Amino acid sequence: PGGCRGGRTDMALRCAASLAASRQPRGPRREGTVRWSSAAKASAVKINEKASREKILTLESMNPQVKAVEYAVRGPIVLKAGEIEKELRKGIKKPFTEVIKANIGDAHAMGQRPITFLRQVVALCTYPNLLDSPSFPEDAKKRARRILQGCGGNSLGSYTASQGINCIREDVASYIERRDGGVPADPDNIYLTTGASDGISAILKILISGGGKSRTGVMIPIPQYPLYSAAISELDAIQVNYYLDEENCWALNVNELRRALNEAKAYCNPKVLCIINPGNPTGQVQSRKCIEDVIHFAWEEKLFLLADEVYQDNVYSEGCQFHSFKKILYEMGPEYYNNVELASFHSTSKGYMGECGYRGGYMEVINLHPEIKGQLVKLLSVRLCPPVSGQAAMDIVVNPPVPGEESYAQFIKEKESVLNNLAKKAKLTEDMFNKIPGVHCNPLQGAMYAFPRIFIPSKAIEEAKAHKMAPDMFYCMKLLEETGICVVPGSGFGQREGTYHFRITILPPVEKLKILLEKVKDFHIKFLEKYA
């Protein structure tokens, strides 16, 4: 017994060896070696089998709502792209030398340079000793000092209030007032969040209730950003699809909203309407008239509105303009403005900033019941506070340099350069896709993606079924394996039955984007020839 020490397996082997040795004839043994007989090994395996037990957490016992979650933007095709990257690093030969991850709107990963002023302020907040450096402009130092004064111990490393740093919420409210032409905004209605996703998930958590036919239904656009379907699955709510009109540049039609709502009333309680404007993945920019119609519909049907406006700076097409739901709601008069419950969202991740990694964002929630405001703050307090560096980054988005400040000229130059480049790439992508046989791409009015419709021959559809894949997943997997280009199949966003699409970002530098689109063109033509 004294020799049976160590780990479970080691103990089993040693005990079994002792047991077996006692039954073997003794003979000379070389010093420092242990020889295991087959009897000892078999005995050890038996002891180990008795010692092990079934895992508590298995696919069968885990939370079924989590298992139901799907997030196509980082789904199977992205995992496959990661495997291919590992193979390339090992020297395994492919028809390409790199994987181009065009599946996600990660601007800096695609080569976009950070906005200097934003990084200067965050650097000053992170390492306040730099406030004495002559290398940093005074307007950046002024903002950094103000942010640090709002932090416990004047440090970005301290917790903040769950709703966010007060002075930053004041800056967000001021930004909203400027953006919306003087429409009032109350800092108490502003909640700083970990990217826009955190705010969307929090609002959905507090909205969803009931069981059976009274379970909350959440109306989402199809195609949609998969955050919505994932959150709905996780919260065990009911997804209610309304379809955007692809033949009319992905417009939102109120008659389609009404159809979806009336059908859903038979099996759930629809009480949430989600709008993404500008659209992701579809890139449409809603007209003022469309927004008015949606607000009237929400007022009439007593729906809580969620307005995802993270691409509000990304509008490219002539004749298109971003209108916030908050502004239009206010201009429709007190009957609407004092009654329609609205949560709108913004982020540091998109626009001209592209600061995805900071996870900065905010939501403004208006007409919330006073008691529910307390419940929302309680819910947010569970995660203590959003990342404080992300809050600082969000502050620079809403409080950038103004004319007369020393950083203004450089800031405007960098901002306009990013947005002008995106506009050029949007038009380039649309034009190149529409030259490919069997591909149609609507105008990219805004956001950061194209969502072209692709023709897939019946022979390819049959082969996809044989591989137990959606046809557009099969297409995108082939594209990845043959060109190294990673895009997301339309089935991950939702689409009308019998139509096929993929989402591709327009973020790569212009020359790289041209090469990428040429490769897609060559692949698509070969694909059509192969499966004709």
Coordinates of C-alpha atoms in Angstrom, one line a residue:
P1 CA 0.0 0.0 0.0
G2 CA 2.8 2.4 0.8
G3 CA 4.0 2.2 -2.9
C4 CA 0.5 3.0 -4.4
R5 CA 1.0 6.8 -4.6
G6 CA 0.7 9.4 -7.4
G7 CA -2.0 10.1 -10.0
R8 CA -5.0 7.7 -10.5
T9 CA -3.5 6.0 -13.6
D10 CA 0.0 5.8 -12.0
M11 CA -1.5 4.4 -8.8
A12 CA -3.5 1.8 -10.7
L13 CA -0.4 0.7 -12.7
R14 CA 1.8 0.5 -9.6
C15 CA -0.8 -1.3 -7.5
A16 CA -1.5 -3.8 -10.3
A17 CA 2.2 -4.3 -10.8
S18 CA 2.7 -5.1 -7.1
L19 CA -0.2 -7.5 -7.2
A20 CA 1.1 -9.2 -10.3
A21 CA 4.7 -9.3 -9.0
S22 CA 3.6 -11.1 -5.8
R23 CA 2.3 -13.9 -8.1
Q24 CA 5.5 -14.1 -10.2
P25 CA 8.7 -16.1 -9.3
R26 CA 11.3 -13.7 -8.0
G27 CA 14.6 -13.3 -10.0
P28 CA 17.3 -10.7 -10.5
R29 CA 16.1 -7.3 -11.6
R30 CA 18.1 -4.5 -13.3
E31 CA 18.3 -1.4 -11.1
G32 CA 16.1 1.6 -12.2
T33 CA 13.8 -0.3 -14.5
V34 CA 10.2 -1.3 -14.0
R35 CA 8.9 -4.1 -16.2
W36 CA 5.1 -4.4 -16.6
S37 CA 3.7 -7.8 -17.3
S38 CA 0.5 -8.2 -19.4
A39 CA -1.3 -9.3 -16.3
A40 CA -0.3 -6.0 -14.5
K41 CA -1.5 -3.9 -17.5
A42 CA -4.8 -5.7 -17.7
S43 CA -5.4 -5.3 -14.0
A44 CA -4.6 -1.6 -14.2
V45 CA -7.1 -1.0 -17.0
K46 CA -9.8 -2.7 -14.9
I47 CA -9.0 -0.5 -11.9
N48 CA -9.1 2.6 -14.1
E49 CA -12.4 1.6 -15.7
K50 CA -13.9 1.3 -12.2
A51 CA -12.5 4.7 -11.2
S52 CA -13.8 6.6 -14.2
R53 CA -17.4 7.8 -14.4
E54 CA -19.7 9.4 -17.0
K55 CA -19.3 13.1 -17.7
I56 CA -21.9 15.4 -16.1
L57 CA -22.0 17.7 -19.1
T58 CA -22.7 16.0 -22.4
L59 CA -24.5 17.0 -25.6
E60 CA -27.6 15.3 -24.2
S61 CA -27.5 17.0 -20.8
M62 CA -26.4 20.5 -21.9
N63 CA -28.7 23.5 -22.2
P64 CA -30.7 22.7 -25.4
Q65 CA -31.2 26.4 -26.1
V66 CA -27.4 26.9 -26.4
K67 CA -27.1 23.8 -28.6
A68 CA -29.7 25.3 -30.9
V69 CA -27.7 28.5 -31.4
E70 CA -26.1 29.0 -34.8
Y71 CA -23.8 31.8 -35.8
A72 CA -23.0 31.5 -39.5
V73 CA -20.4 34.4 -39.6
R74 CA -18.1 32.2 -37.5
G75 CA -19.7 28.8 -38.5
P76 CA -18.4 25.6 -40.2
I77 CA -16.9 27.4 -43.2
V78 CA -14.7 29.6 -41.0
L79 CA -13.6 26.5 -39.0
K80 CA -12.6 24.9 -42.4
A81 CA -10.7 28.1 -43.3
G82 CA -8.8 27.8 -40.1
E83 CA -7.9 24.1 -40.9
I84 CA -6.7 25.2 -44.3
E85 CA -4.5 27.9 -42.8
K86 CA -2.8 25.4 -40.6
E87 CA -2.2 23.1 -43.6
L88 CA -0.6 26.0 -45.5
R89 CA 1.7 26.8 -42.5
K90 CA 2.8 23.1 -42.6
G91 CA 3.8 23.5 -46.2
I92 CA 0.9 21.5 -47.7
K93 CA 0.4 22.6 -51.3
K94 CA -2.8 24.3 -52.3
P95 CA -4.0 26.2 -55.4
F96 CA -3.5 29.4 -53.4
T97 CA -1.0 30.8 -50.9
E98 CA -3.3 32.4 -48.4
V99 CA -6.8 32.3 -47.0
I100 CA -8.7 35.6 -47.5
K101 CA -11.3 35.9 -44.8
A102 CA -14.0 37.9 -46.5
N103 CA -16.6 36.5 -44.1
I104 CA -16.6 39.2 -41.5
G105 CA -16.6 43.0 -41.2
D106 CA -13.3 43.3 -39.4
A107 CA -11.8 46.5 -40.9
H108 CA -8.4 46.5 -39.3
A109 CA -7.8 42.8 -40.0
M110 CA -8.3 43.7 -43.7
G111 CA -5.7 46.5 -43.6
Q112 CA -7.7 49.6 -42.7
R113 CA -5.5 52.0 -40.6
P114 CA -6.8 53.2 -37.2
I115 CA -8.0 56.8 -36.8
T116 CA -5.1 58.6 -35.2
F117 CA -7.0 60.8 -32.8
L118 CA -9.1 57.9 -31.4
R119 CA -5.9 55.9 -30.7
Q120 CA -4.2 58.9 -29.2
V121 CA -6.9 59.4 -26.6
V122 CA -7.2 55.7 -25.7
A123 CA -3.4 55.6 -25.4
L124 CA -3.4 58.6 -23.1
C125 CA -6.2 57.1 -21.0
T126 CA -4.4 53.8 -20.8
Y127 CA -1.0 55.3 -19.8
P128 CA -1.6 58.7 -18.2
N129 CA 2.1 59.5 -18.0
L130 CA 1.9 60.3 -21.7
L131 CA -0.2 63.3 -20.8
D132 CA 3.1 65.1 -20.1
S133 CA 4.5 64.1 -23.6
P134 CA 4.7 66.9 -26.2
S135 CA 4.0 64.2 -28.9
F136 CA 0.3 64.3 -28.2
P137 CA -2.0 67.1 -29.2
E138 CA -3.8 69.2 -26.5
D139 CA -7.3 68.3 -27.8
A140 CA -6.6 64.6 -27.3
K141 CA -5.2 65.3 -23.8
K142 CA -8.2 67.4 -22.9
R143 CA -10.6 64.5 -23.7
A144 CA -8.4 61.9 -22.0
R145 CA -8.3 64.0 -18.8
R146 CA -12.1 64.3 -18.8
I147 CA -12.6 60.5 -19.3
L148 CA -10.0 59.7 -16.6
Q149 CA -11.8 62.1 -14.1
G150 CA -14.9 60.0 -14.6
C151 CA -13.0 56.8 -13.7
G152 CA -12.5 55.6 -10.1
G153 CA -8.9 56.5 -9.0
N154 CA -8.5 58.3 -12.4
S155 CA -7.7 54.9 -13.9
L156 CA -9.1 53.0 -16.9
G157 CA -8.5 49.9 -14.8
S158 CA -11.3 50.6 -12.4
Y159 CA -14.9 49.4 -12.7
T160 CA -17.4 52.0 -13.8
A161 CA -21.1 52.4 -13.2
S162 CA -23.0 49.5 -14.9
Q163 CA -24.6 52.0 -17.2
G164 CA -21.2 53.5 -18.2
I165 CA -19.1 56.5 -17.3
N166 CA -21.4 59.5 -16.8
C167 CA -19.5 62.0 -18.9
I168 CA -19.3 59.6 -21.8
R169 CA -23.1 59.1 -21.7
E170 CA -23.5 62.9 -21.7
D171 CA -21.3 63.0 -24.8
V172 CA -23.4 60.3 -26.5
A173 CA -26.6 62.3 -25.7
S174 CA -25.0 65.5 -27.2
Y175 CA -24.0 63.5 -30.3
I176 CA -27.5 62.2 -30.8
E177 CA -28.9 65.7 -30.5
R178 CA -26.4 67.0 -33.2
R179 CA -27.1 64.0 -35.5
D180 CA -30.8 64.4 -35.2
G181 CA -31.0 68.2 -35.7
G182 CA -31.8 69.1 -32.1
V183 CA -34.1 66.3 -31.1
P184 CA -33.5 66.1 -27.3
A185 CA -31.6 63.1 -25.8
D186 CA -31.3 62.3 -22.1
P187 CA -28.0 60.8 -20.8
D188 CA -30.2 58.7 -18.4
N189 CA -31.6 56.9 -21.4
I190 CA -28.1 56.0 -22.6
Y191 CA -26.5 52.7 -21.7
L192 CA -22.8 52.0 -22.7
T193 CA -22.5 48.4 -23.9
T194 CA -19.9 45.8 -25.0
G195 CA -20.4 46.5 -28.7
A196 CA -23.9 46.8 -30.0
S197 CA -24.4 43.0 -29.6
D198 CA -24.4 43.3 -25.8
G199 CA -27.2 45.9 -25.8
I200 CA -29.3 43.9 -28.3
S201 CA -29.0 40.8 -26.2
A202 CA -29.8 42.6 -23.0
I203 CA -33.0 44.2 -24.4
L204 CA -34.2 40.9 -25.8
K205 CA -33.6 39.2 -22.4
I206 CA -35.8 41.7 -20.6
L207 CA -38.5 41.6 -23.4
I208 CA -39.0 37.8 -23.7
S209 CA -41.6 36.1 -21.5
G210 CA -44.6 33.7 -21.5
G211 CA -45.1 30.2 -22.6
G212 CA -46.9 28.3 -25.3
K213 CA -48.9 30.6 -27.6
S214 CA -48.1 33.5 -25.3
R215 CA -44.3 33.1 -25.8
T216 CA -42.7 36.3 -27.1
G217 CA -42.3 36.5 -30.9
V218 CA -39.5 38.6 -32.3
M219 CA -39.9 39.8 -35.8
I220 CA -36.6 39.9 -37.7
P221 CA -35.7 40.7 -41.4
I222 CA -34.7 37.9 -43.7
P223 CA -31.9 38.1 -44.7
Q224 CA -30.8 39.0 -41.1
Y225 CA -27.6 39.3 -39.1
P226 CA -27.3 36.0 -37.3
L227 CA -26.9 37.6 -33.9
Y228 CA -30.7 37.9 -33.9
S229 CA -31.5 34.3 -34.6
A230 CA -28.8 33.2 -32.2
A231 CA -30.1 35.3 -29.3
I232 CA -33.7 34.2 -30.0
S233 CA -32.6 30.6 -29.9
E234 CA -30.6 31.0 -26.7
L235 CA -33.5 32.8 -25.0
D236 CA -36.0 30.2 -26.3
A237 CA -38.2 32.9 -28.0
I238 CA -40.1 32.6 -31.2
Q239 CA -38.4 33.8 -34.4
V240 CA -40.9 35.6 -36.7
N241 CA -39.5 36.1 -40.2
Y242 CA -40.4 39.0 -42.5
Y243 CA -38.8 39.0 -45.9
L244 CA -37.0 42.0 -47.5
D245 CA -37.9 42.6 -51.2
E246 CA -34.9 41.6 -53.2
E247 CA -36.5 42.7 -56.5
N248 CA -36.8 46.2 -55.0
C249 CA -33.3 46.6 -53.7
W250 CA -34.1 44.7 -50.5
A251 CA -36.8 47.3 -49.5
L252 CA -38.9 46.8 -46.4
N253 CA -42.6 46.5 -47.2
V254 CA -45.2 47.1 -44.4
N255 CA -47.6 44.7 -46.1
E256 CA -45.0 41.9 -45.6
L257 CA -44.7 43.0 -41.9
R258 CA -48.4 42.7 -41.6
R259 CA -48.5 39.2 -43.2
A260 CA -45.7 37.9 -40.9
L261 CA -47.4 39.4 -37.8
N262 CA -50.8 38.0 -38.5
E263 CA -49.5 34.5 -39.2
A264 CA -47.4 34.6 -36.1
K265 CA -50.3 35.5 -33.8
A266 CA -51.6 31.9 -34.3
Y267 CA -48.6 30.4 -32.4
C268 CA -46.9 33.2 -30.4
N269 CA -47.2 36.7 -29.0
P270 CA -45.3 39.0 -31.4
K271 CA -44.2 42.1 -29.5
V272 CA -40.7 43.0 -30.8
L273 CA -39.8 44.3 -34.3
C274 CA -36.1 44.4 -35.3
I275 CA -34.9 46.7 -38.1
I276 CA -31.3 46.8 -39.4
N277 CA -30.6 50.1 -41.1
P278 CA -28.4 50.3 -43.2
G279 CA -28.9 46.6 -43.8
N280 CA -26.6 43.7 -42.9
P281 CA -26.0 41.6 -45.0
T282 CA -28.1 43.3 -47.7
G283 CA -26.7 46.9 -47.7
Q284 CA -29.9 48.7 -48.3
V285 CA -30.6 52.2 -46.7
Q286 CA -34.2 52.7 -45.6
S287 CA -36.0 55.7 -47.0
R288 CA -37.7 58.3 -44.7
K289 CA -41.1 57.1 -45.9
C290 CA -40.3 53.5 -45.1
I291 CA -39.2 54.4 -41.6
E292 CA -42.4 56.4 -41.1
D293 CA -44.5 53.4 -42.2
V294 CA -42.6 51.1 -39.9
I295 CA -43.0 53.4 -36.9
H296 CA -46.8 53.7 -37.6
F297 CA -47.0 49.9 -37.9
A298 CA -45.2 49.5 -34.5
W299 CA -47.5 52.1 -32.9
E300 CA -50.6 50.5 -34.4
E301 CA -49.7 46.9 -33.4
K302 CA -48.1 47.8 -30.0
L303 CA -44.6 46.5 -30.9
F304 CA -41.3 47.3 -29.2
L305 CA -38.9 48.6 -31.8
L306 CA -35.2 47.7 -32.0
A307 CA -33.2 49.8 -34.5
D308 CA -29.8 48.4 -35.3
E309 CA -28.0 51.5 -36.6
V310 CA -24.3 50.5 -36.4
Y311 CA -23.7 51.3 -40.1
Q312 CA -25.1 54.8 -39.8
D313 CA -21.9 56.4 -41.2
N314 CA -21.7 53.9 -44.0
V315 CA -24.0 55.3 -46.7
Y316 CA -22.6 55.4 -50.3
S317 CA -25.3 55.7 -53.0
E318 CA -26.4 59.0 -54.3
G319 CA -29.9 59.9 -53.2
C320 CA -29.6 57.7 -50.1
Q321 CA -29.4 59.3 -46.6
F322 CA -29.3 57.8 -43.1
H323 CA -32.3 58.7 -41.0
S324 CA -32.4 57.6 -37.4
F325 CA -35.6 56.0 -36.1
K326 CA -35.4 58.3 -33.1
K327 CA -35.4 61.5 -35.3
I328 CA -38.3 60.3 -37.5
L329 CA -40.3 59.2 -34.4
Y330 CA -39.9 62.6 -32.9
E331 CA -40.9 64.4 -36.1
M332 CA -44.1 62.3 -36.4
G333 CA -45.5 64.1 -33.4
P334 CA -46.2 63.5 -29.7
E335 CA -48.7 60.7 -30.2
Y336 CA -45.9 58.6 -31.6
Y337 CA -42.9 60.1 -29.8
N338 CA -44.4 59.7 -26.3
N339 CA -45.7 56.2 -26.8
V340 CA -43.5 54.0 -29.2
E341 CA -40.9 52.2 -27.1
L342 CA -37.6 52.2 -29.0
A343 CA -34.1 50.9 -28.4
S344 CA -31.5 52.0 -30.9
F345 CA -27.9 50.8 -31.1
H346 CA -24.5 52.1 -32.3
S347 CA -20.9 50.7 -32.1
T348 CA -17.2 51.5 -32.5
S349 CA -16.8 48.5 -34.7
K350 CA -18.2 49.8 -38.0
G351 CA -18.5 53.2 -39.6
Y352 CA -15.1 54.8 -40.4
M353 CA -13.6 53.6 -37.1
G354 CA -13.6 49.8 -37.6
E355 CA -12.5 49.4 -33.9
C356 CA -14.0 45.9 -33.5
G357 CA -11.6 44.8 -30.8
Y358 CA -12.4 47.5 -28.3
R359 CA -16.0 46.3 -28.0
G360 CA -17.4 49.7 -27.5
G361 CA -21.0 50.6 -28.1
Y362 CA -24.2 52.2 -26.7
M363 CA -27.9 51.9 -26.8
E364 CA -30.5 54.6 -26.3
V365 CA -33.8 53.4 -24.9
I366 CA -36.8 55.7 -24.9
N367 CA -40.3 55.4 -23.4
L368 CA -39.3 52.6 -21.1
H369 CA -41.5 52.1 -18.1
P370 CA -39.7 53.6 -15.0
E371 CA -39.8 50.3 -13.2
I372 CA -38.3 48.5 -16.2
K373 CA -35.4 51.0 -16.3
G374 CA -34.5 49.8 -12.8
Q375 CA -34.7 46.1 -14.0
L376 CA -32.6 46.9 -17.0
V377 CA -29.8 48.5 -14.9
K378 CA -30.0 45.5 -12.6
L379 CA -29.6 43.1 -15.5
L380 CA -26.6 45.1 -16.8
S381 CA -25.0 45.2 -13.4
V382 CA -24.6 41.4 -13.5
R383 CA -21.8 41.9 -16.0
L384 CA -20.5 44.8 -13.8
C385 CA -19.6 47.2 -16.6
P386 CA -18.6 47.3 -20.3
P387 CA -14.8 47.4 -21.1
V388 CA -13.6 50.8 -20.0
S389 CA -11.2 51.2 -23.0
G390 CA -14.2 50.5 -25.2
Q391 CA -16.2 53.2 -23.4
A392 CA -13.3 55.6 -24.1
A393 CA -13.2 54.6 -27.8
M394 CA -16.9 55.2 -28.0
D395 CA -16.5 58.7 -26.5
I396 CA -14.2 59.7 -29.4
V397 CA -16.7 58.4 -32.0
V398 CA -19.4 60.7 -30.5
N399 CA -17.0 63.5 -29.4
P400 CA -14.5 63.9 -32.3
P401 CA -12.3 66.9 -33.0
V402 CA -14.2 70.0 -34.1
P403 CA -13.2 72.9 -36.4
G404 CA -10.6 75.1 -34.7
E405 CA -9.0 72.2 -32.7
E406 CA -5.5 71.2 -33.8
S407 CA -6.4 67.5 -34.6
Y408 CA -9.5 68.4 -36.8
A409 CA -7.8 68.6 -40.2
Q410 CA -6.1 65.2 -39.8
F411 CA -9.2 63.6 -38.4
I412 CA -11.4 64.7 -41.2
K413 CA -8.8 63.7 -43.8
E414 CA -8.6 60.2 -42.3
K415 CA -12.4 59.8 -41.9
E416 CA -13.2 60.9 -45.4
S417 CA -10.5 58.7 -46.9
V418 CA -11.9 55.6 -45.3
L419 CA -15.5 56.4 -46.3
N420 CA -14.6 57.5 -49.9
N421 CA -12.6 54.2 -50.3
L422 CA -15.6 52.2 -49.1
A423 CA -17.9 54.0 -51.5
K424 CA -15.5 53.2 -54.4
K425 CA -15.3 49.5 -53.3
A426 CA -19.0 49.2 -53.0
K427 CA -19.5 50.4 -56.6
L428 CA -16.6 48.2 -57.8
T429 CA -18.0 45.1 -56.1
E430 CA -21.5 45.7 -57.5
D431 CA -20.3 46.3 -61.0
M432 CA -17.9 43.3 -61.1
F433 CA -20.5 40.9 -59.7
N434 CA -23.1 42.0 -62.3
K435 CA -20.7 41.1 -65.1
I436 CA -20.5 37.4 -64.0
P437 CA -23.0 35.1 -65.7
G438 CA -25.5 33.6 -63.2
V439 CA -24.8 36.3 -60.5
H440 CA -26.9 39.3 -59.7
C441 CA -26.0 42.0 -57.1
N442 CA -28.3 44.8 -55.9
P443 CA -26.7 48.2 -55.4
L444 CA -24.6 48.4 -52.2
Q445 CA -26.3 51.5 -50.8
G446 CA -24.5 51.2 -47.4
A447 CA -22.9 49.0 -44.8
M448 CA -19.8 46.9 -45.6
Y449 CA -21.0 43.9 -47.6
A450 CA -22.3 42.5 -50.9
F451 CA -25.0 39.8 -50.8
P452 CA -25.1 38.6 -54.4
R453 CA -27.7 36.1 -55.6
I454 CA -26.0 33.1 -57.4
F455 CA -27.4 30.6 -59.8
I456 CA -26.6 27.0 -58.7
P457 CA -27.3 24.2 -61.3
S458 CA -29.5 21.3 -60.3
K459 CA -26.6 18.9 -60.6
A460 CA -24.7 20.9 -57.9
I461 CA -27.8 21.0 -55.7
E462 CA -28.1 17.2 -55.9
E463 CA -24.4 16.8 -55.0
A464 CA -24.9 19.2 -52.1
K465 CA -27.8 17.1 -50.8
A466 CA -25.6 14.0 -51.1
H467 CA -23.1 15.7 -48.8
K468 CA -25.9 16.8 -46.5
M469 CA -25.2 20.5 -47.2
A470 CA -27.3 23.5 -48.1
P471 CA -26.5 24.2 -51.8
D472 CA -25.0 27.6 -51.1
M473 CA -22.8 26.1 -48.3
F474 CA -21.6 23.5 -50.8
Y475 CA -20.8 26.4 -53.2
C476 CA -19.0 28.4 -50.6
M477 CA -17.0 25.4 -49.4
K478 CA -15.9 24.7 -53.0
L479 CA -14.9 28.4 -53.4
L480 CA -12.8 28.2 -50.2
E481 CA -11.1 24.9 -51.1
E482 CA -10.3 26.0 -54.7
T483 CA -9.4 29.7 -54.2
G484 CA -8.8 30.3 -50.4
I485 CA -11.6 32.8 -50.3
C486 CA -13.8 32.5 -47.2
V487 CA -17.4 33.9 -47.6
V488 CA -20.6 33.1 -45.7
P489 CA -23.5 31.2 -47.4
G490 CA -26.8 33.0 -47.6
S491 CA -28.5 30.2 -45.8
G492 CA -26.7 31.4 -42.6
F493 CA -28.6 34.7 -42.9
G494 CA -31.9 33.4 -44.2
Q495 CA -33.3 33.7 -47.8
R496 CA -36.4 32.9 -49.7
E497 CA -36.8 29.2 -50.6
G498 CA -35.1 28.3 -53.9
T499 CA -32.8 31.4 -53.9
Y500 CA -29.0 31.2 -53.1
H501 CA -26.6 33.9 -52.0
F502 CA -23.4 34.6 -50.1
R503 CA -22.2 37.5 -48.1
I504 CA -18.8 39.0 -48.8
T505 CA -17.1 42.0 -47.2
I506 CA -15.9 44.9 -49.3
L507 CA -13.2 45.8 -46.8
P508 CA -10.0 44.5 -48.5
P509 CA -7.8 47.2 -50.1
V510 CA -9.0 48.1 -53.7
E511 CA -6.3 46.1 -55.6
K512 CA -6.7 43.0 -53.4
L513 CA -10.5 43.3 -53.7
K514 CA -10.2 43.4 -57.5
I515 CA -8.1 40.2 -57.4
L516 CA -10.5 38.6 -55.0
L517 CA -13.5 39.4 -57.2
E518 CA -11.7 38.1 -60.3
K519 CA -11.0 34.8 -58.5
V520 CA -14.7 34.5 -57.6
K521 CA -15.6 35.2 -61.2
D522 CA -13.3 32.5 -62.6
F523 CA -14.5 30.0 -59.9
H524 CA -18.1 30.7 -60.7
I525 CA -17.7 30.2 -64.4
K526 CA -15.9 26.9 -63.8
F527 CA -18.5 25.8 -61.3
L528 CA -21.3 26.4 -63.8
E529 CA -19.4 24.5 -66.5
K530 CA -18.7 21.6 -64.2
Y531 CA -22.3 21.2 -63.0
A532 CA -24.1 22.3 -66.2

